[in-house]
Short mmCIF file of C-alpha atoms in Angstrom, two decimals:
data_model
loop_
_atom_site.label_atom_id
_atom_site.label_comp_id
_atom_site.label_asym_id
_atom_site.label_seq_id
_atom_site.Cartn_x
_atom_site.Cartn_y
_atom_site.Cartn_z
CA GLN A 54 -99.31 76.81 76.02
CA ARG A 55 -100.82 76.49 79.49
CA GLU A 56 -101.87 79.49 81.50
CA GLY A 57 -99.83 80.33 84.59
CA VAL A 58 -96.68 78.74 85.93
CA ASP A 59 -95.43 75.77 83.90
CA LEU A 60 -93.66 73.99 86.77
CA LEU A 61 -94.09 74.50 90.50
CA VAL A 62 -90.92 73.63 92.45
CA VAL A 63 -91.22 73.21 96.22
CA HIS A 64 -87.83 73.25 97.93
CA THR A 65 -88.46 74.58 101.41
CA CYS A 66 -88.50 73.50 105.03
CA ARG A 67 -91.68 74.72 106.73
CA PHE A 68 -93.40 72.76 109.47
CA GLN A 69 -94.84 73.39 112.93
CA MET A 70 -91.98 71.76 114.87
CA LEU A 71 -94.37 70.05 117.27
CA ASP A 72 -92.11 67.09 118.01
CA ALA A 73 -90.70 66.96 121.56
CA ARG A 74 -87.15 67.32 120.21
CA TYR A 75 -87.86 70.99 119.44
CA THR A 76 -87.82 73.58 122.21
CA PRO A 77 -90.53 76.21 122.62
CA GLU A 78 -87.95 78.78 121.52
CA GLN A 79 -87.25 76.84 118.32
CA ARG A 80 -90.99 76.51 117.64
CA GLU A 81 -91.50 80.22 118.09
CA ALA A 82 -88.51 81.18 115.93
CA TYR A 83 -88.80 78.58 113.15
CA GLY A 84 -92.12 76.73 113.35
CA SER A 85 -94.70 77.71 110.78
CA ALA A 86 -98.25 77.02 109.77
CA THR A 87 -99.21 76.61 106.12
CA PRO A 88 -100.91 79.74 104.78
CA VAL A 89 -104.33 79.13 103.22
CA GLU A 90 -103.20 81.18 100.21
CA PHE A 91 -100.34 78.74 99.59
CA ARG A 92 -102.64 75.73 99.90
CA ASP A 93 -105.10 77.29 97.46
CA ALA A 94 -102.35 78.17 94.98
CA VAL A 95 -100.91 74.62 95.01
CA VAL A 96 -104.34 73.03 94.61
CA ALA A 97 -105.22 75.44 91.78
CA HIS A 98 -101.90 74.74 90.05
CA LEU A 99 -102.36 70.96 90.20
CA SER A 100 -106.07 71.15 89.38
CA GLY A 101 -105.07 73.03 86.25
CA GLY A 102 -103.08 70.03 85.09
CA ARG A 103 -99.71 71.66 85.72
CA PRO A 104 -96.74 69.71 87.16
CA MET A 105 -94.92 69.97 90.49
CA LEU A 106 -91.43 68.98 91.61
CA ALA A 107 -90.99 68.49 95.36
CA LEU A 108 -87.39 68.43 96.59
CA HIS A 109 -85.69 67.20 99.74
CA THR A 110 -87.42 68.68 102.81
CA ALA A 111 -90.72 69.09 100.94
CA ALA A 112 -91.55 65.61 102.27
CA LEU A 113 -91.66 66.83 105.85
CA CYS A 114 -93.25 70.21 105.18
CA PHE A 115 -96.75 71.50 105.81
CA ASP A 116 -97.52 69.05 108.62
CA ASP A 117 -100.73 70.97 109.40
CA TRP A 118 -102.06 70.27 105.90
CA PRO A 119 -103.05 66.57 105.70
CA ALA A 120 -103.54 66.69 101.91
CA TRP A 121 -99.93 67.78 101.29
CA SER A 122 -98.35 64.33 101.47
CA ASN A 123 -100.84 63.02 98.89
CA LEU A 124 -100.23 65.99 96.59
CA ALA A 125 -96.44 65.81 96.93
CA GLY A 126 -96.44 62.04 96.76
CA ALA A 127 -94.11 61.72 99.74
CA THR A 128 -94.88 61.03 103.38
CA TRP A 129 -92.43 61.73 106.17
CA ASN A 130 -93.26 59.60 109.21
CA TRP A 131 -92.05 61.56 112.25
CA GLU A 132 -91.60 58.35 114.23
CA ARG A 133 -89.65 56.43 111.56
CA SER A 134 -88.30 58.68 108.78
CA ASN A 135 -84.81 60.01 109.41
CA HIS A 136 -81.42 60.76 107.94
CA PRO A 137 -77.81 60.56 109.07
CA PRO A 138 -75.62 63.68 108.85
CA PRO A 139 -74.75 64.69 105.29
CA GLY A 140 -72.23 62.33 103.77
CA PRO A 141 -71.36 60.43 100.63
CA PHE A 142 -73.58 57.68 99.24
CA THR A 143 -74.40 56.13 95.89
CA VAL A 144 -77.64 56.75 94.01
CA THR A 145 -78.80 53.92 91.75
CA PRO A 146 -81.18 54.91 88.95
CA GLY A 147 -83.72 52.21 88.14
CA ALA A 148 -85.06 50.83 84.87
CA ASP A 149 -87.86 53.40 84.50
CA PRO A 150 -87.74 55.09 81.07
CA VAL A 151 -87.17 58.50 82.71
CA VAL A 152 -83.76 57.41 84.03
CA ALA A 153 -83.05 54.47 81.73
CA GLY A 154 -79.37 54.21 80.83
CA MET A 155 -78.20 56.53 83.62
CA SER A 156 -75.19 55.33 85.59
CA GLU A 157 -74.98 55.22 89.36
CA PHE A 158 -73.57 58.38 90.87
CA ASP A 159 -72.03 59.31 94.20
CA VAL A 160 -73.39 62.37 95.96
CA VAL A 161 -72.87 64.12 99.30
CA ASP A 162 -76.28 64.74 100.84
CA GLU A 163 -78.60 63.64 103.63
CA LEU A 164 -79.83 60.14 102.87
CA TYR A 165 -83.52 60.25 103.66
CA ARG A 166 -84.62 56.88 105.00
CA PHE A 167 -88.13 55.48 105.37
CA VAL A 168 -89.93 58.23 103.45
CA ALA A 169 -93.00 56.63 101.87
CA PRO A 170 -93.78 57.14 98.19
CA ALA A 171 -97.38 57.74 97.17
CA PRO A 172 -99.37 54.59 96.40
CA GLY A 173 -98.75 53.70 92.78
CA ALA A 174 -95.65 55.90 92.51
CA ARG A 175 -92.88 54.80 90.15
CA VAL A 176 -89.61 54.71 92.09
CA ILE A 177 -86.87 55.78 89.69
CA ALA A 178 -83.83 55.84 91.99
CA THR A 179 -82.70 54.31 95.27
CA ALA A 180 -79.78 54.47 97.71
CA THR A 181 -78.78 51.60 99.96
CA ASP A 182 -77.96 52.04 103.63
CA GLU A 183 -77.37 49.20 106.07
CA GLY A 184 -78.62 46.72 103.46
CA ILE A 185 -81.90 48.55 102.83
CA ALA A 186 -82.62 50.16 99.45
CA HIS A 187 -84.39 53.44 100.19
CA PRO A 188 -86.40 55.17 97.45
CA ILE A 189 -84.67 58.45 96.59
CA ALA A 190 -86.77 59.71 93.67
CA TRP A 191 -90.17 58.81 92.31
CA LEU A 192 -92.93 59.94 89.96
CA HIS A 193 -96.69 59.88 90.34
CA ASP A 194 -99.87 61.42 89.07
CA SER A 195 -101.86 63.74 91.31
CA GLY A 196 -105.19 64.00 89.59
CA ARG A 197 -104.52 65.54 86.17
CA SER A 198 -100.98 66.59 87.08
CA ARG A 199 -97.61 64.94 87.03
CA VAL A 200 -95.66 65.15 90.28
CA ALA A 201 -92.10 64.11 91.13
CA TYR A 202 -90.32 63.88 94.46
CA ASP A 203 -86.53 63.94 94.74
CA ALA A 204 -85.21 63.36 98.28
CA LEU A 205 -81.83 64.85 97.37
CA GLY A 206 -81.05 68.55 97.52
CA HIS A 207 -79.72 69.33 101.00
CA GLY A 208 -77.20 71.81 99.69
CA HIS A 209 -75.05 73.08 96.87
CA ARG A 210 -72.85 69.96 96.74
CA SER A 211 -75.89 67.85 95.96
CA LEU A 212 -77.51 70.25 93.51
CA ALA A 213 -74.19 70.86 91.69
CA ASN A 214 -73.44 67.14 91.41
CA ALA A 215 -73.36 66.13 87.73
CA GLY A 216 -75.29 62.88 88.29
CA HIS A 217 -77.96 64.62 90.36
CA ARG A 218 -78.27 67.43 87.80
CA ALA A 219 -78.69 64.86 85.01
CA MET A 220 -81.40 63.02 86.96
CA LEU A 221 -83.18 66.30 87.78
CA GLY A 222 -83.03 67.28 84.12
CA ARG A 223 -84.73 64.06 83.10
CA ILE A 224 -87.34 64.46 85.84
CA VAL A 225 -88.14 68.00 84.72
CA GLU A 226 -88.40 66.87 81.09
CA TRP A 227 -90.90 64.19 82.14
CA LEU A 228 -92.86 66.69 84.23
CA VAL A 229 -93.32 69.24 81.46
CA GLU A 230 -93.74 66.93 78.44
CA GLN A 231 -97.51 66.96 78.12
#
């Protein structure tokens, strides 16, 4: 039994909104800096060898904290990463043991494109758009801790999807099996 939280799940959308597409009013209303207390808590959690699951918008969060993308294992490039409006697409699980034997599944979500996995990450699922297979879920080690990123999760339709739930279940099992 480990001390503290067994699994940290980050499913939020918090960033400074510095891009020119955001108005000063949007920045003031919705932009946010990353509290030092949050940074310290995440680092302490991972330093303690405990796992973390980062979902959907976690890839673009905490843009004022350079270490976040390495910890989460996902980098959103504000000049290249993007997504079309939510719509249907097919997720293809790979051959990794975590998702071995899973069938493809259709989901309604935002298809995140050009989000970079951490170096050495194991991509476990992809979705193809315009002939390009985009990584959708991957696993990596962050120091002593296991970390997973799942680009799905825009809303209830995605999280309630049977295929997505099955994949998330397998990811969580992998995260906590230590």
